[in-house]
């Protein structure tokens, strides 16, 4: 994950790590109980923005009461974090617990740096939402635990929609297209701002079509961009883009789509919840006109597939305090504290039953329905190289929007994608 979420909606790829401070005793094989780990210190690296002060205070008190050990959180910055984690996992005294971006988990697991948490899954993970839990599994083993997540929603301008005579938000994709068409006919606003390379939205559409961007060929992964289901997803994207004047060769950050929306001349855009804050910062007056709803799917009973960004919690394989680390995870991921984190940060928790903690947070309530039908980019260590600049999938998208067929556009970039998938990690 390359994005950082703020307050109401926090996203993708963060990391909490536990640097082994305090006693050096090996706790492996010990059963947890009051004071059973007394004298030890577990250090948690938490990414900036992941752990609200009240949550840290409450979890620390519960942990120290249960184990007799000390808990130390260390906040990490996003810049260079992947290399920092990789280095730490290779050292003889790695952090005990790490918050790792969900799509990055397979890469860390493939190095042998993460401990198998299959026993933890059996004990506390029976009702983890499958779509958010899948990123914590690699090669059939549970190498992390799902922690928190978020995804894209439709952020719309209520004033423009009312001017177009639209009284309710759409429940299906076709209803959404009809509303965009109405806005275009009855107002002078741009119906939706959708640049040609908003590729995480496209990834969500492929998930909605039941497609994957890679496939196994022999003992290696290759591009699946030429698949008919992927092509269908791109055609849906193209239909959305037909209601937009945004550049076909730029992504949502060039310019920042929220700042374009903030001018008050756009009906909607598809983005992260925190982007609403960006819009308000650019134009305070637009705050009263903001509304949110899930990206509609083909039918009213199932929202569109979305890319789920977020974080997992993992234990370092080289940690001498794995039993103590698991006690921390049992507390942090308990209904009480998982629910508290969801409420304080407005993020999607790891189980459906805890989504009641989002009540009253209009952004989070719009995000939540997508959790059960969402997914990620391919969960393989080789995938990271594909997203490196220049991202060939973005080139594919622009080519289709400029008139090439999905098949021809895929053929243009698949050699490059396969080359990147073949890189040694």
PDB file of C-alpha atoms in Angstrom, residues 32-319:
ATOM      1  CA  UNK A  32      -0.155 -16.846  29.112  1.00  0.00           C
ATOM      2  CA  UNK A  33      -1.474 -15.855  32.498  1.00  0.00           C
ATOM      3  CA  UNK A  34      -1.230 -13.028  35.019  1.00  0.00           C
ATOM      4  CA  UNK A  35       2.403 -12.022  35.417  1.00  0.00           C
ATOM      5  CA  UNK A  36       3.610 -14.955  33.285  1.00  0.00           C
ATOM      6  CA  UNK A  37       5.703 -12.583  31.179  1.00  0.00           C
ATOM      7  CA  UNK A  38       6.709 -10.210  33.953  1.00  0.00           C
ATOM      8  CA  UNK A  39       9.925  -8.317  33.251  1.00  0.00           C
ATOM      9  CA  UNK A  40       9.604  -8.466  29.459  1.00  0.00           C
ATOM     10  CA  UNK A  41       8.839  -5.595  27.101  1.00  0.00           C
ATOM     11  CA  UNK A  42       7.059  -5.900  23.786  1.00  0.00           C
ATOM     12  CA  UNK A  43       7.605  -3.003  21.405  1.00  0.00           C
ATOM     13  CA  UNK A  44       5.146  -2.231  18.656  1.00  0.00           C
ATOM     14  CA  UNK A  45       6.049  -0.169  15.611  1.00  0.00           C
ATOM     15  CA  UNK A  46       2.845   1.563  14.552  1.00  0.00           C
ATOM     16  CA  UNK A  47       2.559   3.541  11.356  1.00  0.00           C
ATOM     17  CA  UNK A  48       1.757   7.209  11.758  1.00  0.00           C
ATOM     18  CA  UNK A  49      -2.033   7.530  12.015  1.00  0.00           C
ATOM     19  CA  UNK A  50      -2.803   3.874  12.729  1.00  0.00           C
ATOM     20  CA  UNK A  51      -3.165   3.914  16.492  1.00  0.00           C
ATOM     21  CA  UNK A  52      -5.271   6.623  18.197  1.00  0.00           C
ATOM     22  CA  UNK A  53      -3.958   7.724  21.600  1.00  0.00           C
ATOM     23  CA  UNK A  54      -7.001   6.399  23.473  1.00  0.00           C
ATOM     24  CA  UNK A  55      -6.716   3.015  21.769  1.00  0.00           C
ATOM     25  CA  UNK A  56      -3.026   2.758  22.664  1.00  0.00           C
ATOM     26  CA  UNK A  57      -3.798   3.674  26.267  1.00  0.00           C
ATOM     27  CA  UNK A  58      -6.596   1.114  26.568  1.00  0.00           C
ATOM     28  CA  UNK A  59      -4.770  -1.742  24.840  1.00  0.00           C
ATOM     29  CA  UNK A  60      -1.603  -1.094  26.847  1.00  0.00           C
ATOM     30  CA  UNK A  61      -3.507  -1.235  30.121  1.00  0.00           C
ATOM     31  CA  UNK A  62      -5.244  -4.485  29.151  1.00  0.00           C
ATOM     32  CA  UNK A  63      -2.002  -6.068  27.920  1.00  0.00           C
ATOM     33  CA  UNK A  64       0.023  -5.155  30.975  1.00  0.00           C
ATOM     34  CA  UNK A  65      -2.738  -6.308  33.331  1.00  0.00           C
ATOM     35  CA  UNK A  66      -3.035  -9.684  31.598  1.00  0.00           C
ATOM     36  CA  UNK A  67       0.633 -10.485  31.033  1.00  0.00           C
ATOM     37  CA  UNK A  68       2.615  -8.472  33.553  1.00  0.00           C
ATOM     38  CA  UNK A  69       4.835  -7.361  30.669  1.00  0.00           C
ATOM     39  CA  UNK A  70       5.362  -3.853  29.342  1.00  0.00           C
ATOM     40  CA  UNK A  71       4.134  -2.639  25.974  1.00  0.00           C
ATOM     41  CA  UNK A  72       5.957   0.017  23.983  1.00  0.00           C
ATOM     42  CA  UNK A  73       4.610   1.534  20.768  1.00  0.00           C
ATOM     43  CA  UNK A  74       7.007   3.169  18.330  1.00  0.00           C
ATOM     44  CA  UNK A  75       5.490   5.257  15.538  1.00  0.00           C
ATOM     45  CA  UNK A  76       6.993   4.733  12.094  1.00  0.00           C
ATOM     46  CA  UNK A  77       6.975   7.062   9.094  1.00  0.00           C
ATOM     47  CA  UNK A  78       5.868   5.950   5.652  1.00  0.00           C
ATOM     48  CA  UNK A  79       8.975   7.021   3.801  1.00  0.00           C
ATOM     49  CA  UNK A  80      11.211   4.010   3.220  1.00  0.00           C
ATOM     50  CA  UNK A  81       9.158   1.717   5.469  1.00  0.00           C
ATOM     51  CA  UNK A  82       9.283  -1.326   3.193  1.00  0.00           C
ATOM     52  CA  UNK A  83      13.069  -1.413   3.211  1.00  0.00           C
ATOM     53  CA  UNK A  84      13.082  -0.773   6.945  1.00  0.00           C
ATOM     54  CA  UNK A  85      10.803  -3.759   7.569  1.00  0.00           C
ATOM     55  CA  UNK A  86      12.771  -5.995   5.217  1.00  0.00           C
ATOM     56  CA  UNK A  87      16.007  -5.092   6.995  1.00  0.00           C
ATOM     57  CA  UNK A  88      14.496  -5.532  10.454  1.00  0.00           C
ATOM     58  CA  UNK A  89      13.145  -8.983   9.627  1.00  0.00           C
ATOM     59  CA  UNK A  90      16.594 -10.123   8.542  1.00  0.00           C
ATOM     60  CA  UNK A  91      18.282  -9.107  11.788  1.00  0.00           C
ATOM     61  CA  UNK A  92      18.889 -11.306  14.813  1.00  0.00           C
ATOM     62  CA  UNK A  93      16.716  -9.132  17.062  1.00  0.00           C
ATOM     63  CA  UNK A  94      13.782  -8.096  14.844  1.00  0.00           C
ATOM     64  CA  UNK A  95      10.670  -6.311  16.051  1.00  0.00           C
ATOM     65  CA  UNK A  96       8.247  -8.744  17.677  1.00  0.00           C
ATOM     66  CA  UNK A  97       5.039  -7.522  16.022  1.00  0.00           C
ATOM     67  CA  UNK A  98       4.650  -5.656  12.763  1.00  0.00           C
ATOM     68  CA  UNK A  99       1.805  -3.844  11.099  1.00  0.00           C
ATOM     69  CA  UNK A 100       2.232  -4.636   7.421  1.00  0.00           C
ATOM     70  CA  UNK A 101       0.332  -3.389   4.419  1.00  0.00           C
ATOM     71  CA  UNK A 102      -2.134  -6.050   3.305  1.00  0.00           C
ATOM     72  CA  UNK A 103      -0.843  -6.293  -0.261  1.00  0.00           C
ATOM     73  CA  UNK A 104       2.764  -6.372   0.963  1.00  0.00           C
ATOM     74  CA  UNK A 105       2.217  -9.279   3.353  1.00  0.00           C
ATOM     75  CA  UNK A 106       2.996 -12.017   0.791  1.00  0.00           C
ATOM     76  CA  UNK A 107       6.356 -10.457  -0.026  1.00  0.00           C
ATOM     77  CA  UNK A 108       7.413 -10.437   3.632  1.00  0.00           C
ATOM     78  CA  UNK A 109       6.061 -13.952   4.167  1.00  0.00           C
ATOM     79  CA  UNK A 110       7.969 -15.267   1.140  1.00  0.00           C
ATOM     80  CA  UNK A 111      11.266 -14.194   2.706  1.00  0.00           C
ATOM     81  CA  UNK A 112      10.614 -16.406   5.746  1.00  0.00           C
ATOM     82  CA  UNK A 113      10.478 -13.341   7.970  1.00  0.00           C
ATOM     83  CA  UNK A 114       6.966 -13.842   9.371  1.00  0.00           C
ATOM     84  CA  UNK A 115       5.799 -16.439  11.881  1.00  0.00           C
ATOM     85  CA  UNK A 116       2.993 -18.885  11.123  1.00  0.00           C
ATOM     86  CA  UNK A 117      -0.132 -17.732  12.997  1.00  0.00           C
ATOM     87  CA  UNK A 118      -2.323 -20.697  12.148  1.00  0.00           C
ATOM     88  CA  UNK A 119      -2.944 -21.403  15.837  1.00  0.00           C
ATOM     89  CA  UNK A 120      -4.078 -17.812  16.385  1.00  0.00           C
ATOM     90  CA  UNK A 121      -6.446 -18.061  13.434  1.00  0.00           C
ATOM     91  CA  UNK A 122      -8.025 -21.190  14.943  1.00  0.00           C
ATOM     92  CA  UNK A 123      -8.416 -19.509  18.303  1.00  0.00           C
ATOM     93  CA  UNK A 124      -9.778 -16.063  17.393  1.00  0.00           C
ATOM     94  CA  UNK A 125     -10.223 -15.881  13.613  1.00  0.00           C
ATOM     95  CA  UNK A 126     -13.194 -18.102  12.808  1.00  0.00           C
ATOM     96  CA  UNK A 127     -15.387 -15.140  11.871  1.00  0.00           C
ATOM     97  CA  UNK A 128     -12.827 -12.886  10.188  1.00  0.00           C
ATOM     98  CA  UNK A 129     -14.345 -11.549   6.958  1.00  0.00           C
ATOM     99  CA  UNK A 130     -12.872 -13.791   4.219  1.00  0.00           C
ATOM    100  CA  UNK A 131     -12.258 -10.936   1.754  1.00  0.00           C
ATOM    101  CA  UNK A 132     -10.115  -9.029   4.249  1.00  0.00           C
ATOM    102  CA  UNK A 133      -8.444 -12.102   5.723  1.00  0.00           C
ATOM    103  CA  UNK A 134      -7.167 -13.476   2.399  1.00  0.00           C
ATOM    104  CA  UNK A 135      -4.239 -11.049   2.271  1.00  0.00           C
ATOM    105  CA  UNK A 136      -2.864 -12.470   5.526  1.00  0.00           C
ATOM    106  CA  UNK A 137      -2.504 -15.932   3.983  1.00  0.00           C
ATOM    107  CA  UNK A 138       0.451 -16.931   1.825  1.00  0.00           C
ATOM    108  CA  UNK A 139       1.125 -20.337   0.310  1.00  0.00           C
ATOM    109  CA  UNK A 140      -1.743 -21.777   2.318  1.00  0.00           C
ATOM    110  CA  UNK A 141      -0.461 -20.592   5.696  1.00  0.00           C
ATOM    111  CA  UNK A 142      -1.654 -17.787   7.986  1.00  0.00           C
ATOM    112  CA  UNK A 143       1.313 -15.431   8.226  1.00  0.00           C
ATOM    113  CA  UNK A 144      -0.582 -12.443   9.637  1.00  0.00           C
ATOM    114  CA  UNK A 145      -3.956 -11.412  11.013  1.00  0.00           C
ATOM    115  CA  UNK A 146      -6.317  -8.926   9.342  1.00  0.00           C
ATOM    116  CA  UNK A 147      -6.508  -5.650  11.269  1.00  0.00           C
ATOM    117  CA  UNK A 148      -8.293  -2.757   9.500  1.00  0.00           C
ATOM    118  CA  UNK A 149      -9.299  -1.746   5.992  1.00  0.00           C
ATOM    119  CA  UNK A 150     -10.965   0.829   3.771  1.00  0.00           C
ATOM    120  CA  UNK A 151     -11.931   1.317   0.151  1.00  0.00           C
ATOM    121  CA  UNK A 152     -13.232   3.804  -2.358  1.00  0.00           C
ATOM    122  CA  UNK A 153     -16.725   5.263  -2.309  1.00  0.00           C
ATOM    123  CA  UNK A 154     -18.682   7.721  -4.416  1.00  0.00           C
ATOM    124  CA  UNK A 155     -18.334  11.231  -3.036  1.00  0.00           C
ATOM    125  CA  UNK A 156     -20.997  13.472  -4.553  1.00  0.00           C
ATOM    126  CA  UNK A 157     -22.205  17.060  -4.544  1.00  0.00           C
ATOM    127  CA  UNK A 158     -25.747  17.057  -3.127  1.00  0.00           C
ATOM    128  CA  UNK A 159     -26.440  20.537  -4.489  1.00  0.00           C
ATOM    129  CA  UNK A 160     -25.712  19.501  -8.074  1.00  0.00           C
ATOM    130  CA  UNK A 161     -27.708  16.277  -7.759  1.00  0.00           C
ATOM    131  CA  UNK A 162     -30.693  18.215  -6.380  1.00  0.00           C
ATOM    132  CA  UNK A 163     -30.446  20.732  -9.207  1.00  0.00           C
ATOM    133  CA  UNK A 164     -30.662  17.781 -11.642  1.00  0.00           C
ATOM    134  CA  UNK A 165     -33.836  16.620  -9.865  1.00  0.00           C
ATOM    135  CA  UNK A 166     -32.269  13.432  -8.470  1.00  0.00           C
ATOM    136  CA  UNK A 167     -33.917  12.597  -5.158  1.00  0.00           C
ATOM    137  CA  UNK A 168     -32.092   9.432  -4.101  1.00  0.00           C
ATOM    138  CA  UNK A 169     -28.706   7.793  -4.525  1.00  0.00           C
ATOM    139  CA  UNK A 170     -28.425   4.958  -7.076  1.00  0.00           C
ATOM    140  CA  UNK A 171     -28.554   1.334  -5.990  1.00  0.00           C
ATOM    141  CA  UNK A 172     -27.342  -0.230  -9.261  1.00  0.00           C
ATOM    142  CA  UNK A 173     -24.686   0.596 -11.831  1.00  0.00           C
ATOM    143  CA  UNK A 174     -27.272   1.347 -14.515  1.00  0.00           C
ATOM    144  CA  UNK A 175     -29.117   3.710 -12.155  1.00  0.00           C
ATOM    145  CA  UNK A 176     -25.802   5.470 -11.512  1.00  0.00           C
ATOM    146  CA  UNK A 177     -25.153   5.851 -15.237  1.00  0.00           C
ATOM    147  CA  UNK A 178     -28.680   7.220 -15.664  1.00  0.00           C
ATOM    148  CA  UNK A 179     -28.075   9.770 -12.893  1.00  0.00           C
ATOM    149  CA  UNK A 180     -24.800  10.873 -14.469  1.00  0.00           C
ATOM    150  CA  UNK A 181     -26.562  11.293 -17.789  1.00  0.00           C
ATOM    151  CA  UNK A 182     -29.272  13.378 -16.098  1.00  0.00           C
ATOM    152  CA  UNK A 183     -26.683  15.633 -14.460  1.00  0.00           C
ATOM    153  CA  UNK A 184     -25.057  16.166 -17.845  1.00  0.00           C
ATOM    154  CA  UNK A 185     -28.381  17.123 -19.454  1.00  0.00           C
ATOM    155  CA  UNK A 186     -29.947  19.228 -16.708  1.00  0.00           C
ATOM    156  CA  UNK A 187     -26.957  21.056 -15.216  1.00  0.00           C
ATOM    157  CA  UNK A 188     -23.780  22.684 -16.428  1.00  0.00           C
ATOM    158  CA  UNK A 189     -21.698  20.458 -14.135  1.00  0.00           C
ATOM    159  CA  UNK A 190     -19.341  17.699 -15.183  1.00  0.00           C
ATOM    160  CA  UNK A 191     -21.275  14.566 -14.116  1.00  0.00           C
ATOM    161  CA  UNK A 192     -18.242  12.732 -12.705  1.00  0.00           C
ATOM    162  CA  UNK A 193     -14.523  13.412 -12.560  1.00  0.00           C
ATOM    163  CA  UNK A 194     -12.717  10.214 -13.541  1.00  0.00           C
ATOM    164  CA  UNK A 195      -9.210  10.437 -14.997  1.00  0.00           C
ATOM    165  CA  UNK A 196      -8.107   7.674 -17.322  1.00  0.00           C
ATOM    166  CA  UNK A 197      -5.636   6.092 -14.923  1.00  0.00           C
ATOM    167  CA  UNK A 198      -7.511   5.739 -11.619  1.00  0.00           C
ATOM    168  CA  UNK A 199      -6.239   2.200 -11.633  1.00  0.00           C
ATOM    169  CA  UNK A 200      -7.288   1.110  -8.150  1.00  0.00           C
ATOM    170  CA  UNK A 201     -10.891   1.796  -9.147  1.00  0.00           C
ATOM    171  CA  UNK A 202     -10.285  -0.326 -12.235  1.00  0.00           C
ATOM    172  CA  UNK A 203      -8.860  -3.075 -10.016  1.00  0.00           C
ATOM    173  CA  UNK A 204     -12.099  -2.969  -8.036  1.00  0.00           C
ATOM    174  CA  UNK A 205     -14.096  -3.402 -11.237  1.00  0.00           C
ATOM    175  CA  UNK A 206     -12.026  -6.470 -12.156  1.00  0.00           C
ATOM    176  CA  UNK A 207     -12.733  -7.895  -8.692  1.00  0.00           C
ATOM    177  CA  UNK A 208     -16.416  -7.261  -9.315  1.00  0.00           C
ATOM    178  CA  UNK A 209     -16.176  -9.287 -12.521  1.00  0.00           C
ATOM    179  CA  UNK A 210     -14.551 -12.177 -10.696  1.00  0.00           C
ATOM    180  CA  UNK A 211     -11.318 -11.620 -12.595  1.00  0.00           C
ATOM    181  CA  UNK A 212      -7.656 -11.614 -11.622  1.00  0.00           C
ATOM    182  CA  UNK A 213      -4.859  -9.626 -13.199  1.00  0.00           C
ATOM    183  CA  UNK A 214      -2.436 -12.565 -13.246  1.00  0.00           C
ATOM    184  CA  UNK A 215      -2.662 -16.283 -13.945  1.00  0.00           C
ATOM    185  CA  UNK A 216      -0.394 -19.237 -13.252  1.00  0.00           C
ATOM    186  CA  UNK A 217       1.454 -20.590 -16.274  1.00  0.00           C
ATOM    187  CA  UNK A 218       3.584 -23.569 -15.351  1.00  0.00           C
ATOM    188  CA  UNK A 219       5.601 -22.517 -12.310  1.00  0.00           C
ATOM    189  CA  UNK A 220       5.341 -18.776 -12.890  1.00  0.00           C
ATOM    190  CA  UNK A 221       2.784 -15.989 -12.987  1.00  0.00           C
ATOM    191  CA  UNK A 222       1.981 -14.098 -16.178  1.00  0.00           C
ATOM    192  CA  UNK A 223      -0.378 -11.312 -17.164  1.00  0.00           C
ATOM    193  CA  UNK A 224      -4.081 -12.051 -17.379  1.00  0.00           C
ATOM    194  CA  UNK A 225      -4.932  -8.635 -18.804  1.00  0.00           C
ATOM    195  CA  UNK A 226      -6.245 -10.198 -22.004  1.00  0.00           C
ATOM    196  CA  UNK A 227      -8.944 -12.142 -20.141  1.00  0.00           C
ATOM    197  CA  UNK A 228     -12.537 -11.443 -21.266  1.00  0.00           C
ATOM    198  CA  UNK A 229     -13.628 -10.596 -17.712  1.00  0.00           C
ATOM    199  CA  UNK A 230     -10.836  -8.032 -17.374  1.00  0.00           C
ATOM    200  CA  UNK A 231     -11.922  -6.569 -20.709  1.00  0.00           C
ATOM    201  CA  UNK A 232     -15.499  -6.304 -19.390  1.00  0.00           C
ATOM    202  CA  UNK A 233     -14.234  -4.415 -16.342  1.00  0.00           C
ATOM    203  CA  UNK A 234     -12.364  -1.993 -18.601  1.00  0.00           C
ATOM    204  CA  UNK A 235     -15.471  -1.433 -20.721  1.00  0.00           C
ATOM    205  CA  UNK A 236     -17.383  -0.516 -17.551  1.00  0.00           C
ATOM    206  CA  UNK A 237     -14.590   1.905 -16.644  1.00  0.00           C
ATOM    207  CA  UNK A 238     -14.804   3.383 -20.133  1.00  0.00           C
ATOM    208  CA  UNK A 239     -18.541   3.953 -19.694  1.00  0.00           C
ATOM    209  CA  UNK A 240     -17.897   5.847 -16.459  1.00  0.00           C
ATOM    210  CA  UNK A 241     -15.163   7.880 -18.135  1.00  0.00           C
ATOM    211  CA  UNK A 242     -17.554   8.868 -20.948  1.00  0.00           C
ATOM    212  CA  UNK A 243     -19.291  11.163 -18.445  1.00  0.00           C
ATOM    213  CA  UNK A 244     -16.012  12.871 -17.527  1.00  0.00           C
ATOM    214  CA  UNK A 245     -13.805  15.506 -19.113  1.00  0.00           C
ATOM    215  CA  UNK A 246     -10.777  14.405 -17.091  1.00  0.00           C
ATOM    216  CA  UNK A 247      -7.521  13.655 -18.949  1.00  0.00           C
ATOM    217  CA  UNK A 248      -7.212  10.094 -20.217  1.00  0.00           C
ATOM    218  CA  UNK A 249      -3.476   9.897 -19.525  1.00  0.00           C
ATOM    219  CA  UNK A 250      -3.420  11.061 -15.881  1.00  0.00           C
ATOM    220  CA  UNK A 251      -4.291   9.468 -12.569  1.00  0.00           C
ATOM    221  CA  UNK A 252      -6.402  10.760  -9.685  1.00  0.00           C
ATOM    222  CA  UNK A 253      -3.464  12.630  -8.164  1.00  0.00           C
ATOM    223  CA  UNK A 254      -2.578  14.648 -11.280  1.00  0.00           C
ATOM    224  CA  UNK A 255      -4.255  16.959 -10.491  1.00  0.00           C
ATOM    225  CA  UNK A 256      -5.697  15.927  -7.136  1.00  0.00           C
ATOM    226  CA  UNK A 257      -9.245  14.880  -7.996  1.00  0.00           C
ATOM    227  CA  UNK A 258     -10.583  16.137  -4.665  1.00  0.00           C
ATOM    228  CA  UNK A 259      -9.324  19.622  -5.464  1.00  0.00           C
ATOM    229  CA  UNK A 260     -11.058  19.519  -8.848  1.00  0.00           C
ATOM    230  CA  UNK A 261     -14.258  18.441  -7.103  1.00  0.00           C
ATOM    231  CA  UNK A 262     -13.844  21.218  -4.537  1.00  0.00           C
ATOM    232  CA  UNK A 263     -14.525  23.844  -7.188  1.00  0.00           C
ATOM    233  CA  UNK A 264     -18.194  22.872  -7.045  1.00  0.00           C
ATOM    234  CA  UNK A 265     -18.601  22.119 -10.739  1.00  0.00           C
ATOM    235  CA  UNK A 266     -18.447  18.314 -10.557  1.00  0.00           C
ATOM    236  CA  UNK A 267     -21.294  15.966  -9.664  1.00  0.00           C
ATOM    237  CA  UNK A 268     -19.187  13.186  -8.145  1.00  0.00           C
ATOM    238  CA  UNK A 269     -15.862  11.401  -7.994  1.00  0.00           C
ATOM    239  CA  UNK A 270     -14.742   7.979  -6.793  1.00  0.00           C
ATOM    240  CA  UNK A 271     -12.165   8.183  -4.057  1.00  0.00           C
ATOM    241  CA  UNK A 272     -11.048   7.501  -0.515  1.00  0.00           C
ATOM    242  CA  UNK A 273     -13.074   8.988   2.328  1.00  0.00           C
ATOM    243  CA  UNK A 274     -10.202  11.189   3.435  1.00  0.00           C
ATOM    244  CA  UNK A 275     -10.272  12.910   0.047  1.00  0.00           C
ATOM    245  CA  UNK A 276     -13.454  14.650   1.177  1.00  0.00           C
ATOM    246  CA  UNK A 277     -11.274  16.389   3.749  1.00  0.00           C
ATOM    247  CA  UNK A 278      -8.916  17.441   0.970  1.00  0.00           C
ATOM    248  CA  UNK A 279     -11.862  18.970  -0.870  1.00  0.00           C
ATOM    249  CA  UNK A 280     -13.007  20.856   2.229  1.00  0.00           C
ATOM    250  CA  UNK A 281      -9.504  22.164   2.823  1.00  0.00           C
ATOM    251  CA  UNK A 282      -9.492  23.522  -0.721  1.00  0.00           C
ATOM    252  CA  UNK A 283     -12.987  25.002  -0.407  1.00  0.00           C
ATOM    253  CA  UNK A 284     -14.678  25.135   3.010  1.00  0.00           C
ATOM    254  CA  UNK A 285     -18.006  26.082   1.433  1.00  0.00           C
ATOM    255  CA  UNK A 286     -18.388  22.667  -0.193  1.00  0.00           C
ATOM    256  CA  UNK A 287     -18.531  20.816   3.123  1.00  0.00           C
ATOM    257  CA  UNK A 288     -22.297  21.224   3.496  1.00  0.00           C
ATOM    258  CA  UNK A 289     -22.880  19.718   0.036  1.00  0.00           C
ATOM    259  CA  UNK A 290     -20.898  16.490   0.546  1.00  0.00           C
ATOM    260  CA  UNK A 291     -22.603  13.111   0.358  1.00  0.00           C
ATOM    261  CA  UNK A 292     -21.390   9.517   0.131  1.00  0.00           C
ATOM    262  CA  UNK A 293     -22.637   6.160  -1.138  1.00  0.00           C
ATOM    263  CA  UNK A 294     -21.097   2.769  -2.046  1.00  0.00           C
ATOM    264  CA  UNK A 295     -20.061   2.267  -5.668  1.00  0.00           C
ATOM    265  CA  UNK A 296     -23.186   0.545  -7.052  1.00  0.00           C
ATOM    266  CA  UNK A 297     -22.896  -2.927  -8.509  1.00  0.00           C
ATOM    267  CA  UNK A 298     -24.816  -4.644 -11.270  1.00  0.00           C
ATOM    268  CA  UNK A 299     -27.682  -5.502  -8.918  1.00  0.00           C
ATOM    269  CA  UNK A 300     -29.041  -3.689  -5.868  1.00  0.00           C
ATOM    270  CA  UNK A 301     -28.206  -6.527  -3.487  1.00  0.00           C
ATOM    271  CA  UNK A 302     -24.461  -6.419  -4.128  1.00  0.00           C
ATOM    272  CA  UNK A 303     -22.251  -3.302  -4.361  1.00  0.00           C
ATOM    273  CA  UNK A 304     -19.418  -3.020  -6.845  1.00  0.00           C
ATOM    274  CA  UNK A 305     -16.160  -4.816  -6.168  1.00  0.00           C
ATOM    275  CA  UNK A 306     -13.588  -2.518  -4.595  1.00  0.00           C
ATOM    276  CA  UNK A 307      -9.907  -2.577  -3.844  1.00  0.00           C
ATOM    277  CA  UNK A 308      -9.498  -3.091  -0.099  1.00  0.00           C
ATOM    278  CA  UNK A 309      -6.481  -1.297   1.263  1.00  0.00           C
ATOM    279  CA  UNK A 310      -5.375  -1.695   4.832  1.00  0.00           C
ATOM    280  CA  UNK A 311      -3.121  -3.415   7.289  1.00  0.00           C
ATOM    281  CA  UNK A 312      -2.426  -6.794   8.821  1.00  0.00           C
ATOM    282  CA  UNK A 313      -0.629  -7.554  12.062  1.00  0.00           C
ATOM    283  CA  UNK A 314       2.249 -10.023  11.917  1.00  0.00           C
ATOM    284  CA  UNK A 315       4.818 -11.562  14.252  1.00  0.00           C
ATOM    285  CA  UNK A 316       8.471 -11.730  13.258  1.00  0.00           C
ATOM    286  CA  UNK A 317       9.729 -15.282  12.781  1.00  0.00           C
ATOM    287  CA  UNK A 318      12.984 -14.276  14.464  1.00  0.00           C
ATOM    288  CA  UNK A 319      11.288 -12.856  17.567  1.00  0.00           C
TER     289      UNK A 319
END
